[in-house]
Amino acid sequence: MKKLLSKRWVVVTLAIIVVVLGGGFGSLQYTNQPGFCQSCHIMDPFYDSWKASAHNNVACVDCHYAPGEKYKISAKMKALNQVVLYVTGTYDTKFYAHINDASCMTSGCHGTNTPGKTMYNGKVRFDHATHYGKSARGMELRCTSCHSNNIGDQHIAADTTTCYLCHFKDRVSGSSPVSQQFCLDCHDAPTDDITVGETTFNHATYVEQKVDCQRCHIDAIEGNGDVDSNSCLQCHSRTELPTLTSERNELHKIHVTDHKVDCYQCHSEIKHGAHVTEGQVKFSCEQCHSEPHVGARELYAGTGGRGVEDMPASMYIAQVDCIGCHMEEDSESAGHMAGGNVMRPTVQGCVDCHGDFGADLYAMWAEAIASDIADTTIQVTRARTALDLADNGAEGYAEAKQKVEDAEYNLEFVRFGRGIHNYNYASELLSASRDFADEAAGLLSGGQDG
């Protein structure tokens, strides 16, 4: 009897062991499934992003744990700790996920042989060999240094804003355009004809003449990528700040090489892209001047005159910025009472884009506008003199006074706005000034006859 009971206990014990082991194995398998990660509602956005991405056939633990790590007790204890934090409501609302490069480079995934040269999105040249594992700005790049986009269906996709920060910070300045080759290193210039307003042009001519892209696309790069000291407080306490290093290479090693911290958690954003002219373009005059020249800017935009419809310059429509023509630094301006850094216009700006014809056109416009201003000044001065001598109570005086003021306004607008900024508009404004002066003279002479 005792022998029988002993056998029963052995069977029961073995059954319990099997159930426990089976349950443990089942639990282990269950906790390895993406569905388990979604058990916490705070993971919903990340789960949805993963589900819609190209990685939706790869379990979370296959990436977020290094190869072989997910079956270790330490990994399960880490997961258990996260569950406890969630249940007790003491979890950190600032999520941090680490992905070891080895998870990406396993033979079943991307492998260690990185792709060669390729075209990202069909238009940007890229080569993993010049990025992965290489030192850049004092840090060794990891997979997630660039592949960190987890928005929508872009789970662990390349984040192009990271490219902009590395390639543009401290290297691009509005007042000192980068070379054309700087842009062509990554992407080619458009080959199709482009029509803006009534102007049609092709980039091929300007590429051949090595015209700097920023002459027209000054706003293609926006932002400076600077670091606000307050950004450190997102992770560190104020009492901790004095103990932290401020050496750039060391900071990059800690945050980028050793850990995965998104660049824009510290840096301000740098944006990049071509802009289409809509309304009045905001130019970067203030990058060279202490105060922007309102008259020149409005004349270039073809607006602000009296008695003439708006008429933007063709180069304004084509988004040619101030530095497209103002290329020569004036060293004498540094000691001037107005201060600031002044970039003088040079005919070379015309030649670079239009060849010798540009120089001839510049000379013709400059001479024509100077002559036009001289003739207009004579007529407007005569009208002003007649107005000053007239009886302010005479019939037509008020209307004549307004016309003289309009004539003087347009003349001064062209003179101080530099008519060559918009030759056609300046010519129309001066013509309108002469008409105003003639009409005023007619009104005044009519009043005198009466």
Coordinates of C-alpha atoms in Angstrom, one line a residue:
M1 CA 0.0 0.0 0.0
K2 CA 2.8 2.4 1.0
K3 CA 4.6 1.5 -2.3
L4 CA 1.4 2.4 -4.3
L5 CA 1.0 5.7 -2.5
S6 CA 4.7 6.5 -3.1
K7 CA 4.2 5.9 -6.8
R8 CA 1.1 8.2 -6.8
W9 CA 3.1 11.0 -5.2
V10 CA 5.8 10.6 -7.8
V11 CA 3.3 10.8 -10.6
V12 CA 1.6 13.9 -9.0
T13 CA 4.9 15.5 -8.4
L14 CA 6.0 14.9 -12.0
A15 CA 2.6 16.2 -13.2
I16 CA 3.0 19.4 -11.1
I17 CA 6.5 19.9 -12.4
V18 CA 5.3 19.4 -16.0
V19 CA 2.4 21.9 -15.5
V20 CA 4.7 24.4 -13.8
L21 CA 7.4 24.0 -16.5
G22 CA 4.8 24.1 -19.2
G23 CA 3.1 27.1 -17.8
G24 CA 6.4 28.8 -17.3
F25 CA 7.4 28.0 -20.8
G26 CA 4.0 29.2 -22.0
S27 CA 4.3 32.4 -20.0
L28 CA 7.8 32.9 -21.3
Q29 CA 6.5 32.5 -24.9
Y30 CA 3.6 34.8 -24.2
T31 CA 5.8 37.6 -22.8
N32 CA 7.9 37.5 -25.9
Q33 CA 4.9 38.4 -28.1
P34 CA 4.2 42.0 -29.3
G35 CA 0.6 41.6 -27.9
F36 CA 2.1 41.4 -24.4
C37 CA 3.8 44.7 -24.9
Q38 CA 0.5 46.3 -25.9
S39 CA -1.0 45.2 -22.6
C40 CA 0.1 48.6 -21.2
H41 CA -2.0 51.4 -22.8
I42 CA 1.0 53.7 -22.9
M43 CA 2.5 51.5 -25.5
D44 CA -0.4 51.8 -27.9
P45 CA 1.2 54.5 -30.2
F46 CA 4.4 52.5 -30.5
Y47 CA 2.6 49.2 -31.1
D48 CA 0.4 50.8 -33.8
S49 CA 3.5 52.3 -35.4
W50 CA 5.2 48.9 -35.4
K51 CA 2.1 47.2 -36.7
A52 CA 1.9 49.5 -39.7
S53 CA 5.6 49.4 -40.5
A54 CA 7.8 47.1 -42.6
H55 CA 9.0 45.5 -39.3
N56 CA 5.6 44.2 -38.3
N57 CA 6.8 40.6 -38.8
V58 CA 9.6 41.1 -36.3
A59 CA 8.8 40.7 -32.6
C60 CA 9.6 43.6 -30.2
V61 CA 12.0 41.5 -28.2
D62 CA 14.0 40.6 -31.3
C63 CA 15.1 44.2 -31.6
H64 CA 14.9 45.6 -28.1
Y65 CA 17.0 42.8 -26.7
A66 CA 20.4 41.9 -28.2
P67 CA 20.6 38.4 -29.8
G68 CA 20.2 35.8 -27.1
E69 CA 19.4 38.3 -24.3
K70 CA 15.7 37.8 -24.3
Y71 CA 15.9 34.4 -22.7
K72 CA 18.2 35.6 -19.8
I73 CA 16.9 36.1 -16.3
S74 CA 18.2 39.6 -16.4
A75 CA 16.0 40.5 -19.3
K76 CA 12.9 39.0 -17.6
M77 CA 13.6 40.9 -14.4
K78 CA 13.9 44.1 -16.5
A79 CA 10.5 43.4 -18.1
L80 CA 9.0 42.5 -14.6
N81 CA 10.3 45.8 -13.3
Q82 CA 8.6 47.7 -16.1
V83 CA 5.3 45.8 -15.3
V84 CA 5.6 46.8 -11.6
L85 CA 6.3 50.4 -12.5
Y86 CA 3.2 50.4 -14.8
V87 CA 0.9 48.8 -12.2
T88 CA 2.0 51.1 -9.4
G89 CA 1.7 54.2 -11.7
T90 CA 5.4 55.1 -11.1
Y91 CA 6.6 54.7 -14.7
D92 CA 8.5 57.5 -16.4
T93 CA 6.4 59.3 -19.0
K94 CA 9.5 60.0 -21.0
F95 CA 10.1 56.7 -22.8
Y96 CA 13.5 55.4 -23.7
A97 CA 14.2 52.3 -25.8
H98 CA 17.6 50.9 -26.6
I99 CA 18.3 48.8 -29.7
N100 CA 21.7 47.2 -30.0
D101 CA 23.3 47.3 -33.4
A102 CA 23.7 43.5 -33.2
S103 CA 19.9 43.2 -33.3
C104 CA 19.9 44.9 -36.7
M105 CA 23.0 43.2 -38.0
T106 CA 22.0 39.5 -37.4
S107 CA 22.1 37.2 -40.3
G108 CA 18.3 36.8 -40.3
C109 CA 17.8 40.6 -40.6
H110 CA 20.1 43.0 -42.3
G111 CA 23.4 41.3 -41.9
T112 CA 26.8 42.8 -41.5
N113 CA 27.2 43.6 -45.2
T114 CA 25.8 47.1 -45.4
P115 CA 24.2 48.1 -48.8
G116 CA 26.4 50.1 -51.2
K117 CA 25.6 53.4 -52.7
T118 CA 21.8 54.0 -53.2
M119 CA 19.3 56.8 -53.8
Y120 CA 17.2 57.6 -50.8
N121 CA 13.6 58.3 -51.8
G122 CA 14.9 58.2 -55.4
K123 CA 16.7 61.5 -55.2
V124 CA 19.3 61.7 -52.4
R125 CA 22.6 59.9 -52.7
F126 CA 23.5 57.8 -49.7
D127 CA 26.1 55.2 -48.7
H128 CA 25.9 53.2 -45.5
A129 CA 29.6 52.6 -45.7
T130 CA 30.5 56.3 -45.1
H131 CA 28.1 56.5 -42.1
Y132 CA 27.7 53.3 -40.1
G133 CA 30.5 52.8 -37.5
K134 CA 32.2 56.0 -38.6
S135 CA 33.2 58.9 -36.4
A136 CA 31.2 62.1 -37.0
R137 CA 31.5 65.2 -34.9
G138 CA 33.2 63.1 -32.1
M139 CA 30.7 60.3 -32.0
E140 CA 30.4 56.9 -33.5
L141 CA 27.2 56.5 -35.5
R142 CA 24.9 53.6 -34.7
C143 CA 21.9 52.2 -36.6
T144 CA 19.5 54.2 -34.5
S145 CA 21.5 57.4 -34.8
C146 CA 19.7 57.8 -38.1
H147 CA 16.9 55.2 -37.9
S148 CA 14.8 56.8 -35.2
N149 CA 11.5 57.8 -36.7
N150 CA 8.6 56.1 -34.9
I151 CA 5.7 58.2 -36.1
G152 CA 2.7 56.7 -38.0
D153 CA 3.9 53.8 -40.2
Q154 CA 7.5 54.8 -39.9
H155 CA 8.6 52.6 -37.0
I156 CA 12.4 52.7 -36.8
A157 CA 12.6 54.4 -40.3
A158 CA 15.3 56.9 -41.2
D159 CA 14.8 60.3 -39.8
T160 CA 16.0 62.9 -42.3
T161 CA 16.1 65.7 -39.8
T162 CA 19.1 63.9 -38.3
C163 CA 20.8 64.2 -41.7
Y164 CA 20.2 67.9 -41.8
L165 CA 21.6 68.5 -38.3
C166 CA 24.9 66.6 -39.0
H167 CA 25.4 68.0 -42.5
F168 CA 24.3 71.7 -42.0
K169 CA 25.1 72.7 -38.4
D170 CA 27.9 75.3 -38.3
R171 CA 28.5 74.7 -42.1
V172 CA 25.8 76.8 -43.7
S173 CA 25.5 80.6 -43.4
G174 CA 23.0 82.8 -45.3
S175 CA 25.6 85.6 -45.8
S176 CA 28.3 83.2 -47.1
P177 CA 26.7 80.7 -49.5
V178 CA 28.2 77.2 -49.6
S179 CA 29.6 76.0 -52.9
Q180 CA 27.3 74.4 -55.5
Q181 CA 29.1 71.1 -55.0
F182 CA 28.1 71.0 -51.3
C183 CA 24.5 70.5 -52.5
L184 CA 25.3 68.3 -55.5
D185 CA 27.2 65.9 -53.2
C186 CA 23.8 64.7 -52.0
H187 CA 21.3 65.4 -54.8
D188 CA 21.3 66.4 -58.5
A189 CA 19.8 69.7 -59.7
P190 CA 16.4 69.4 -61.4
T191 CA 16.6 68.7 -65.2
D192 CA 13.1 69.8 -66.2
D193 CA 12.2 73.3 -67.3
I194 CA 10.6 75.2 -64.4
T195 CA 8.1 78.0 -64.9
V196 CA 7.6 80.6 -62.1
G197 CA 5.1 83.2 -63.0
E198 CA 5.9 84.2 -66.6
T199 CA 9.5 83.1 -66.3
T200 CA 10.7 79.7 -67.6
F201 CA 14.2 78.5 -66.8
N202 CA 16.4 75.4 -66.6
H203 CA 18.9 74.7 -63.9
A204 CA 21.4 73.2 -66.4
T205 CA 22.8 76.6 -67.4
Y206 CA 23.5 77.6 -63.8
V207 CA 24.9 74.2 -62.9
E208 CA 27.3 74.5 -65.8
Q209 CA 28.4 78.0 -64.6
K210 CA 28.7 76.7 -61.1
V211 CA 26.3 79.3 -59.6
D212 CA 25.9 78.7 -55.9
C213 CA 22.4 77.2 -55.2
Q214 CA 21.9 79.5 -52.2
R215 CA 21.9 82.5 -54.5
C216 CA 18.3 81.6 -55.1
H217 CA 17.5 79.0 -52.4
I218 CA 18.7 81.0 -49.4
D219 CA 15.7 79.7 -47.4
A220 CA 16.2 76.0 -48.4
I221 CA 18.0 75.5 -45.0
E222 CA 16.3 77.0 -41.9
G223 CA 17.4 76.8 -38.3
N224 CA 20.8 76.5 -36.6
G225 CA 20.6 73.4 -34.5
D226 CA 21.8 75.1 -31.4
V227 CA 21.5 73.6 -27.9
D228 CA 19.4 75.3 -25.3
S229 CA 20.9 74.6 -21.8
N230 CA 17.4 74.0 -20.5
S231 CA 17.1 70.9 -22.7
C232 CA 19.4 69.1 -20.3
L233 CA 16.6 69.5 -17.7
Q234 CA 14.4 67.0 -19.6
C235 CA 16.6 64.2 -18.2
H236 CA 18.8 65.8 -15.5
S237 CA 18.1 67.7 -12.3
R238 CA 19.4 71.3 -11.8
T239 CA 21.6 70.1 -8.9
E240 CA 23.2 67.5 -11.3
L241 CA 24.0 70.0 -14.0
P242 CA 27.3 71.4 -12.5
T243 CA 28.7 67.8 -12.4
L244 CA 28.0 67.2 -16.1
T245 CA 30.6 67.6 -18.8
S246 CA 30.3 70.3 -21.4
E247 CA 32.9 69.0 -23.8
R248 CA 31.1 68.3 -27.1
N249 CA 32.9 65.1 -28.1
E250 CA 32.3 63.6 -24.6
L251 CA 28.6 64.6 -24.7
H252 CA 28.2 63.0 -28.1
K253 CA 29.9 59.8 -26.9
I254 CA 27.6 59.5 -23.9
H255 CA 24.4 60.4 -25.6
V256 CA 24.9 59.0 -29.1
T257 CA 27.6 56.3 -29.1
D258 CA 26.8 54.8 -25.7
H259 CA 23.1 55.5 -25.6
K260 CA 20.3 56.2 -28.0
V261 CA 19.2 59.8 -27.4
D262 CA 17.4 61.6 -30.2
C263 CA 19.4 64.6 -31.5
Y264 CA 16.5 66.9 -31.2
Q265 CA 16.0 66.2 -27.6
C266 CA 19.0 68.5 -27.2
H267 CA 19.3 70.4 -30.5
S268 CA 16.9 72.8 -32.1
E269 CA 15.6 71.6 -35.5
I270 CA 17.1 72.4 -38.8
K271 CA 14.7 72.2 -41.7
H272 CA 15.6 71.6 -45.4
G273 CA 13.6 71.8 -48.5
A274 CA 12.8 73.9 -51.6
H275 CA 10.2 76.6 -51.1
V276 CA 7.7 77.8 -53.7
T277 CA 7.1 81.6 -54.1
E278 CA 3.8 82.5 -52.5
G279 CA 3.1 86.1 -51.9
Q280 CA 6.0 88.3 -50.7
V281 CA 9.2 86.3 -50.0
K282 CA 10.9 87.0 -46.7
F283 CA 14.5 87.7 -47.6
S284 CA 17.5 87.4 -45.4
C285 CA 18.8 91.0 -45.7
E286 CA 19.2 91.1 -41.9
Q287 CA 21.9 88.4 -42.1
C288 CA 24.2 91.0 -43.8
H289 CA 22.6 94.3 -42.6
S290 CA 21.8 95.5 -39.1
E291 CA 18.5 96.8 -40.5
P292 CA 16.7 95.5 -43.6
H293 CA 16.3 98.0 -46.5
V294 CA 12.6 98.3 -46.8
G295 CA 12.7 100.5 -49.9
A296 CA 14.9 98.1 -51.9
R297 CA 13.0 95.1 -50.7
E298 CA 9.6 96.5 -51.7
L299 CA 10.9 97.8 -55.1
Y300 CA 12.3 94.3 -55.8
A301 CA 9.0 92.8 -54.8
G302 CA 7.3 95.3 -57.2
T303 CA 5.0 96.8 -54.6
G304 CA 4.5 100.0 -52.7
G305 CA 4.4 102.6 -55.5
R306 CA 1.6 105.0 -56.4
G307 CA -0.5 104.9 -59.6
V308 CA 1.2 101.7 -60.8
E309 CA 0.0 98.1 -60.4
D310 CA 2.3 95.7 -58.6
M311 CA 5.1 94.3 -60.8
P312 CA 7.5 91.9 -59.1
A313 CA 11.0 91.6 -60.7
S314 CA 11.5 88.4 -62.7
M315 CA 14.4 87.5 -60.4
Y316 CA 12.2 88.1 -57.3
I317 CA 9.7 85.6 -58.8
A318 CA 12.5 83.1 -59.4
Q319 CA 13.5 83.6 -55.7
V320 CA 16.9 85.1 -56.3
D321 CA 18.0 86.3 -52.9
C322 CA 20.0 89.5 -52.0
I323 CA 23.2 87.6 -52.0
G324 CA 22.6 86.6 -55.6
C325 CA 23.9 90.0 -56.6
H326 CA 25.4 91.5 -53.4
M327 CA 28.5 89.4 -53.3
E328 CA 31.3 91.8 -52.4
E329 CA 32.0 92.6 -48.8
D330 CA 32.6 96.3 -48.1
S331 CA 35.5 96.4 -45.6
E332 CA 35.0 100.2 -45.1
S333 CA 31.6 99.7 -43.7
A334 CA 32.9 98.2 -40.4
G335 CA 33.9 101.6 -39.1
H336 CA 30.8 103.4 -40.3
M337 CA 28.5 105.0 -37.7
A338 CA 25.7 102.6 -38.8
G339 CA 27.9 99.6 -38.2
G340 CA 27.0 96.2 -39.5
N341 CA 28.4 94.2 -42.4
V342 CA 27.6 95.5 -45.8
M343 CA 27.6 93.3 -49.0
R344 CA 28.0 95.5 -52.1
P345 CA 26.4 94.6 -55.4
T346 CA 28.8 93.5 -58.2
V347 CA 28.3 93.0 -61.9
Q348 CA 29.9 89.6 -61.5
G349 CA 26.6 88.4 -60.0
C350 CA 25.0 89.1 -63.4
V351 CA 27.8 87.5 -65.3
D352 CA 27.8 84.3 -63.2
C353 CA 24.2 83.6 -64.2
H354 CA 23.7 85.4 -67.5
G355 CA 27.2 85.5 -69.0
D356 CA 28.5 88.7 -70.7
F357 CA 24.9 89.6 -71.7
G358 CA 24.3 90.1 -67.9
A359 CA 27.0 92.7 -67.7
D360 CA 25.7 94.5 -70.8
L361 CA 22.2 94.5 -69.5
Y362 CA 23.3 95.8 -66.1
A363 CA 25.1 98.7 -67.8
M364 CA 22.1 99.5 -70.0
W365 CA 19.7 99.5 -67.1
A366 CA 21.9 101.6 -64.8
E367 CA 22.4 104.2 -67.5
A368 CA 18.7 104.3 -68.5
I369 CA 17.5 104.6 -64.9
A370 CA 20.0 107.4 -64.1
S371 CA 18.8 109.3 -67.2
D372 CA 15.2 108.6 -66.3
I373 CA 15.6 109.9 -62.7
A374 CA 17.3 113.1 -64.0
D375 CA 14.5 113.9 -66.4
T376 CA 11.8 113.1 -63.9
T377 CA 13.5 115.2 -61.2
I378 CA 13.3 118.2 -63.5
Q379 CA 9.6 117.8 -64.1
V380 CA 8.7 117.1 -60.5
T381 CA 10.8 120.0 -59.3
R382 CA 8.9 122.3 -61.7
A383 CA 5.6 121.0 -60.5
R384 CA 6.6 121.5 -56.8
T385 CA 7.8 125.1 -57.6
A386 CA 4.5 125.8 -59.3
L387 CA 2.6 124.4 -56.3
D388 CA 4.5 126.5 -53.9
L389 CA 3.7 129.7 -55.9
A390 CA 0.1 128.9 -56.3
D391 CA -2.8 130.2 -54.2
N392 CA -3.8 127.3 -51.9
G393 CA -7.4 128.4 -52.1
A394 CA -7.5 128.2 -55.9
E395 CA -9.7 125.6 -57.6
G396 CA -7.8 122.4 -58.2
Y397 CA -5.1 123.2 -55.7
A398 CA -5.8 120.3 -53.4
E399 CA -5.9 117.8 -56.2
A400 CA -2.7 119.3 -57.7
K401 CA -1.0 119.1 -54.3
Q402 CA -1.8 115.3 -54.0
K403 CA -0.4 114.7 -57.5
V404 CA 2.8 116.5 -56.7
E405 CA 3.2 114.5 -53.5
D406 CA 2.5 111.2 -55.4
A407 CA 5.1 112.3 -58.1
E408 CA 7.7 113.0 -55.4
Y409 CA 6.9 109.8 -53.6
N410 CA 7.5 107.6 -56.6
L411 CA 10.7 109.5 -57.5
E412 CA 12.2 109.1 -54.1
F413 CA 11.0 105.4 -53.9
V414 CA 13.0 104.6 -57.1
R415 CA 16.0 106.8 -56.0
F416 CA 16.5 105.3 -52.6
G417 CA 15.2 101.9 -53.4
R418 CA 17.7 101.7 -56.2
G419 CA 15.7 101.3 -59.4
I420 CA 18.0 98.6 -60.8
H421 CA 16.5 96.2 -58.3
N422 CA 13.4 96.1 -60.6
Y423 CA 14.0 98.0 -63.8
N424 CA 10.6 97.6 -65.3
Y425 CA 8.7 98.6 -62.2
A426 CA 11.1 101.5 -61.6
S427 CA 10.5 102.7 -65.2
E428 CA 6.8 102.6 -64.7
L429 CA 7.0 104.5 -61.4
L430 CA 9.1 107.3 -62.9
S431 CA 6.7 107.5 -65.9
A432 CA 3.8 107.8 -63.4
S433 CA 5.7 110.5 -61.6
R434 CA 6.1 112.5 -64.8
D435 CA 2.4 112.1 -65.5
F436 CA 1.5 113.2 -62.0
A437 CA 3.7 116.3 -62.4
D438 CA 2.2 117.2 -65.8
E439 CA -1.3 116.8 -64.4
A440 CA -0.5 118.9 -61.4
A441 CA 0.9 121.6 -63.6
G442 CA -2.2 121.5 -65.8
L443 CA -4.5 121.9 -62.7
L444 CA -2.4 124.8 -61.4
S445 CA -2.2 126.6 -64.7
G446 CA -6.0 126.1 -65.1
G447 CA -6.6 127.6 -61.7
Q448 CA -4.4 130.6 -62.5
D449 CA -6.2 131.1 -65.8
G450 CA -9.5 131.2 -63.9

